[in-house]
């Protein structure tokens, strides 16, 4: 990663990425531009979330006569409204909807599929901790017309774009088109995402582990022994790993991407498939971390190789620095 001295907006960056691919039709760029607009609208709402009680808007109508919505429903709706009429998508699916979301019949359909988690870490809203939005784009499988379930159930290695936004002390958008990972920081005074982290690379080994230890009574032996391992003095640093868990996957993985280490949401006795969702959370974050030189698995298999069978399928997730994730896998397999 290097800090750049050029001033590059995300719009400019997307155009330049597109020009590097001679056959590009501009549709992916349009999708990213439309998403960026939705994200700015969500950012505006997130940044005033703490004022909602003071302004007395919850459960009442606002000045426009609209019911004030919970932030995840609001974000879900804004992404849909920004994306439904561009003519580039054939179908969408969101963590907030049980079924696939069709493109309204009055609009044209295109060759791409959009999957998203409109608001990740939503339990953190009330305590002013970082939350985020995650998106993932695929090429459609069906030939034409309205998209179907099978367009959404593709393995993660087929993603053509993945990205996330962290609404934190500053708001950052990080994305990949399969050609490196780039980060942009929102300058709210001009409403533009500016390139701040060009070509992010995750360290091959870190010093931090991130897991909800409250679930440890239900962990497998391998999981328990790996956590004991990271709490012993590390050969490289002479100190145990540091524990960090925000409880917002987006923020925990963002930190892991920039500084290295491992984020885990394992399977356990109570949740045999873990908690996180393959399509909206694990796949896009895994694509990004792999593109930055890291590793992502369900403990046994590469996340991006899993063939999904249901929209809301869950998966255990181990993601981060290549060496840390490999060692964790060895413990899980009982090899250490
Ligand atoms: P979401 O807000 O989209 O439902 O996701 C919440 C997820 C994820 O962000 C986080 O890592 C995890 O839930 C935290 O779960 P625990 O509270 O079980 O640790
Ligand atoms: Mn989520
Ligand atoms: Mn969510």
XYZ file of C-alpha atoms and ligand atoms in Angstrom:
357
model
C 0.000 0.000 0.000
C 1.260 3.483 -0.726
C -0.230 6.860 0.088
C -0.678 8.699 -3.145
C -0.235 12.394 -3.792
C -2.568 12.411 -6.815
C -6.125 13.582 -6.217
C -8.259 10.863 -7.822
C -11.991 10.548 -7.329
C -13.577 7.122 -7.363
C -15.362 8.057 -10.587
C -12.026 8.783 -12.268
C -10.528 5.583 -10.908
C -13.386 3.476 -12.233
C -13.022 5.042 -15.695
C -9.278 4.370 -15.694
C -9.799 0.739 -14.633
C -12.304 0.375 -17.424
C -9.951 1.823 -20.044
C -7.422 -0.839 -19.058
C -9.904 -3.462 -20.320
C -10.367 -2.779 -24.049
C -13.570 -4.836 -24.462
C -15.365 -3.152 -21.536
C -18.832 -1.826 -22.301
C -18.983 0.624 -19.401
C -21.768 -1.274 -17.659
C -19.673 -2.254 -14.637
C -18.491 1.317 -14.278
C -22.092 2.476 -14.334
C -23.011 -0.045 -11.638
C -20.198 1.222 -9.414
C -21.185 4.837 -9.989
C -24.808 4.121 -9.113
C -23.757 2.218 -6.006
C -21.543 5.086 -4.906
C -24.549 7.375 -5.053
C -26.602 5.036 -2.835
C -23.689 4.825 -0.422
C -23.459 8.592 -0.090
C -27.162 8.708 0.728
C -26.707 5.957 3.333
C -23.680 7.803 4.754
C -25.789 10.934 5.175
C -28.386 8.985 7.151
C -25.841 7.006 9.193
C -24.061 10.176 10.242
C -27.229 11.601 11.716
C -28.356 8.339 13.360
C -27.466 9.651 16.824
C -29.686 12.679 16.295
C -32.775 10.671 15.470
C -33.878 10.315 19.095
C -33.140 13.937 19.851
C -35.143 15.011 16.843
C -37.916 12.669 17.950
C -38.369 11.037 14.586
C -38.484 7.355 15.512
C -41.846 5.742 14.839
C -43.274 9.005 13.615
C -43.604 10.642 10.280
C -40.851 13.004 9.176
C -41.394 16.396 7.583
C -42.066 14.782 4.236
C -44.870 12.722 5.742
C -42.795 9.507 5.471
C -42.350 6.978 8.246
C -38.766 7.045 9.490
C -37.262 3.659 8.783
C -34.720 1.621 10.630
C -31.310 2.172 9.116
C -30.984 -1.303 7.620
C -34.354 -1.064 5.895
C -33.481 2.461 4.745
C -30.131 1.329 3.296
C -31.745 -1.655 1.609
C -34.330 0.567 -0.041
C -31.816 3.191 -1.202
C -29.567 0.617 -2.858
C -32.555 -0.852 -4.658
C -33.808 2.576 -5.756
C -30.380 3.552 -7.069
C -29.853 0.269 -8.913
C -33.202 -0.885 -10.295
C -33.444 1.350 -13.368
C -29.899 1.506 -14.792
C -30.511 -1.347 -17.241
C -27.310 -3.145 -16.167
C -28.742 -5.650 -13.678
C -31.052 -8.613 -14.248
C -31.731 -9.384 -10.583
C -30.615 -8.438 -7.065
C -30.556 -10.218 -3.712
C -30.150 -8.660 -0.295
C -29.641 -9.945 3.220
C -32.882 -8.132 4.076
C -35.079 -10.101 1.620
C -35.996 -13.733 1.768
C -36.242 -14.108 -2.020
C -34.456 -12.676 -5.029
C -35.394 -9.075 -5.890
C -36.585 -8.735 -9.494
C -35.947 -5.681 -11.634
C -39.322 -3.917 -12.008
C -40.871 -4.903 -15.358
C -40.928 -1.323 -16.674
C -37.096 -1.200 -16.685
C -34.601 -2.915 -18.969
C -32.546 -5.828 -17.677
C -28.810 -6.237 -18.220
C -26.104 -8.823 -17.858
C -25.105 -8.370 -14.220
C -26.327 -9.573 -10.806
C -25.977 -7.559 -7.573
C -25.895 -9.117 -4.098
C -25.625 -6.927 -1.001
C -25.674 -6.599 2.757
C -27.133 -3.083 3.049
C -25.986 -2.546 6.619
C -23.490 -4.798 8.353
C -22.982 -4.610 12.104
C -26.374 -3.039 12.655
C -26.333 -3.819 16.390
C -23.549 -1.226 16.591
C -25.672 1.669 15.369
C -26.923 2.635 18.816
C -23.423 2.728 20.320
C -21.835 4.769 17.548
C -19.380 2.022 16.532
C -18.453 1.453 12.884
C -20.964 -0.187 10.555
C -20.831 -0.863 6.833
C -22.314 -1.867 3.490
C -21.089 -4.808 1.387
C -21.690 -5.503 -2.318
C -20.851 -8.203 -4.812
C -21.403 -8.307 -8.595
C -21.568 -11.355 -10.902
C -22.213 -11.895 -14.587
C -25.608 -13.508 -15.151
C -25.852 -17.234 -15.972
C -29.274 -17.211 -17.629
C -29.207 -15.855 -21.192
C -31.724 -12.979 -21.048
C -34.906 -11.561 -19.513
C -35.507 -11.393 -15.763
C -32.711 -12.925 -13.659
C -33.361 -16.101 -11.686
C -32.200 -17.714 -8.464
C -29.408 -19.559 -10.310
C -27.915 -16.213 -11.329
C -27.470 -15.459 -7.635
C -26.168 -18.868 -6.544
C -22.720 -18.690 -8.120
C -19.443 -19.543 -6.410
C -17.481 -16.524 -5.172
C -14.579 -16.982 -7.603
C -16.975 -15.791 -10.317
C -17.381 -12.345 -8.748
C -16.427 -9.532 -11.103
C -16.567 -6.751 -8.501
C -16.732 -6.772 -4.726
C -16.575 -3.884 -2.324
C -17.474 -2.580 1.053
C -17.907 0.714 2.839
C -17.041 1.367 6.473
C -18.935 4.234 8.073
C -16.305 4.851 10.748
C -14.348 7.813 12.078
C -14.117 8.521 8.391
C -16.099 6.769 5.673
C -14.089 4.527 3.375
C -15.020 2.559 0.274
C -12.771 -0.368 -0.659
C -13.249 -2.327 -3.882
C -11.715 -4.777 -6.294
C -12.447 -5.753 -9.866
C -10.015 -8.643 -9.607
C -7.013 -6.440 -10.264
C -5.859 -5.344 -6.805
C -7.691 -3.621 -3.986
C -8.132 0.118 -3.712
C -9.468 2.286 -0.899
C -11.185 5.686 -1.099
C -11.990 8.045 1.748
C -15.070 10.245 1.608
C -14.416 13.964 1.839
C -17.842 14.981 3.159
C -17.252 18.656 2.398
C -17.203 17.965 -1.348
C -19.162 14.681 -1.306
C -16.437 12.772 -3.147
C -14.622 9.523 -2.413
C -10.908 10.252 -2.983
C -8.245 7.606 -3.548
C -6.404 7.263 -0.247
C -5.144 3.650 -0.237
C -3.817 2.522 -3.604
C -3.139 -1.192 -4.091
C -3.747 -2.403 -0.539
C -1.647 -5.453 0.440
C -2.363 -7.408 3.594
C 0.779 -8.351 5.594
C 1.574 -12.070 5.210
C 1.406 -12.432 8.983
C -0.157 -10.210 11.633
C -0.287 -9.729 15.398
C -4.023 -9.578 15.978
C -6.821 -12.119 16.302
C -10.506 -11.295 16.146
C -13.262 -13.629 17.355
C -16.286 -13.589 19.666
C -14.796 -15.440 22.639
C -18.169 -15.476 24.353
C -18.935 -18.552 22.259
C -15.834 -20.469 23.392
C -17.748 -23.048 25.471
C -19.283 -24.264 22.219
C -16.067 -24.309 20.147
C -14.431 -27.420 18.743
C -11.155 -28.610 20.252
C -9.188 -27.362 17.246
C -10.656 -23.884 17.600
C -9.906 -23.783 21.306
C -6.320 -24.923 20.783
C -5.724 -22.325 18.059
C -6.840 -19.525 20.355
C -4.591 -20.884 23.126
C -1.785 -20.843 20.520
C -2.224 -17.155 19.622
C -2.245 -16.273 23.316
C 1.253 -17.708 23.749
C 4.333 -15.607 22.986
C 4.726 -15.314 19.215
C 8.199 -16.224 17.929
C 8.445 -13.116 15.763
C 7.344 -10.494 18.284
C 8.002 -12.229 21.605
C 4.450 -11.312 22.658
C 1.022 -12.935 22.412
C -1.340 -11.761 19.666
C -3.632 -8.865 20.564
C -7.361 -9.581 20.728
C -9.627 -7.110 18.891
C -13.355 -7.653 18.273
C -15.675 -4.822 17.332
C -18.600 -7.122 16.498
C -19.015 -5.486 13.106
C -17.512 -7.881 10.562
C -16.882 -5.077 8.137
C -14.815 -3.111 10.650
C -13.029 -6.183 12.006
C -12.029 -7.344 8.515
C -11.126 -3.814 7.409
C -8.642 -3.570 10.299
C -7.355 -7.064 9.462
C -6.885 -6.099 5.798
C -4.842 -3.014 6.651
C -2.764 -4.344 9.544
C -2.801 -8.143 9.165
C -3.865 -10.961 11.471
C -6.975 -13.108 11.411
C -10.742 -12.631 11.710
C -12.816 -15.699 12.571
C -16.461 -16.575 12.863
C -16.294 -20.341 13.365
C -18.859 -23.074 13.423
C -19.631 -24.237 16.942
C -21.870 -26.704 18.734
C -24.829 -24.308 18.650
C -24.251 -22.975 15.115
C -22.837 -25.728 12.894
C -22.495 -23.323 9.955
C -21.331 -20.285 11.900
C -23.277 -17.057 11.564
C -22.059 -15.133 8.555
C -23.742 -15.346 5.202
C -21.836 -16.759 2.234
C -23.341 -14.573 -0.487
C -23.566 -11.188 1.203
C -20.649 -11.290 3.655
C -18.109 -14.106 3.248
C -17.736 -14.092 -0.562
C -17.192 -10.368 -1.162
C -14.852 -9.985 1.831
C -12.913 -13.108 0.781
C -12.501 -11.866 -2.799
C -11.114 -8.578 -1.490
C -8.757 -10.187 1.033
C -7.440 -12.672 -1.557
C -6.912 -9.847 -4.031
C -4.822 -8.110 -1.357
C -2.672 -11.242 -0.960
C -4.525 -12.824 1.979
C -6.444 -16.054 2.491
C -10.066 -16.937 3.227
C -11.521 -20.330 4.089
C -14.332 -22.056 5.924
C -11.655 -23.955 7.832
C -11.359 -26.666 5.196
C -12.218 -25.207 1.787
C -11.472 -21.908 0.079
C -14.569 -19.720 0.548
C -14.574 -18.642 -3.109
C -14.817 -22.276 -4.280
C -18.021 -23.058 -2.370
C -21.029 -23.622 -4.617
C -23.976 -21.960 -2.849
C -27.207 -23.885 -2.561
C -29.418 -21.257 -0.902
C -29.587 -17.465 -0.867
C -29.118 -17.117 2.876
C -26.665 -19.953 3.373
C -24.244 -19.448 6.258
C -20.594 -20.423 6.460
C -17.820 -20.519 9.032
C -15.252 -17.864 8.056
C -11.492 -17.594 8.663
C -9.982 -14.673 6.804
C -6.848 -12.558 6.918
C -3.076 -12.889 6.573
C -2.040 -15.923 4.552
C 0.178 -17.419 7.252
C -2.260 -16.843 10.104
C -5.188 -18.430 8.257
C -3.038 -21.426 7.196
C -1.944 -22.066 10.787
C -5.529 -21.778 12.006
C -6.604 -24.343 9.361
C -3.935 -26.733 10.629
C -5.293 -26.500 14.161
C -8.853 -27.002 12.937
C -7.757 -30.115 11.019
C -6.113 -31.506 14.175
C -2.638 -31.357 12.555
C -1.189 -29.274 15.389
P -25.675 -7.924 10.245
O -25.685 -6.661 11.048
O -25.570 -7.662 8.762
O -26.791 -8.874 10.574
O -24.324 -8.719 10.547
C -23.910 -8.858 11.877
C -22.754 -9.814 11.911
C -21.377 -9.241 11.617
O -21.278 -7.925 11.286
C -20.625 -9.458 12.895
O -19.330 -9.871 12.629
C -21.392 -10.511 13.612
O -22.706 -10.369 13.214
C -21.270 -10.394 15.093
O -21.890 -11.479 15.672
P -21.770 -11.806 17.231
O -22.513 -10.748 17.943
O -22.397 -13.172 17.325
O -20.288 -11.839 17.573
Mn -23.925 -8.417 7.872
Mn -26.972 -6.572 7.507
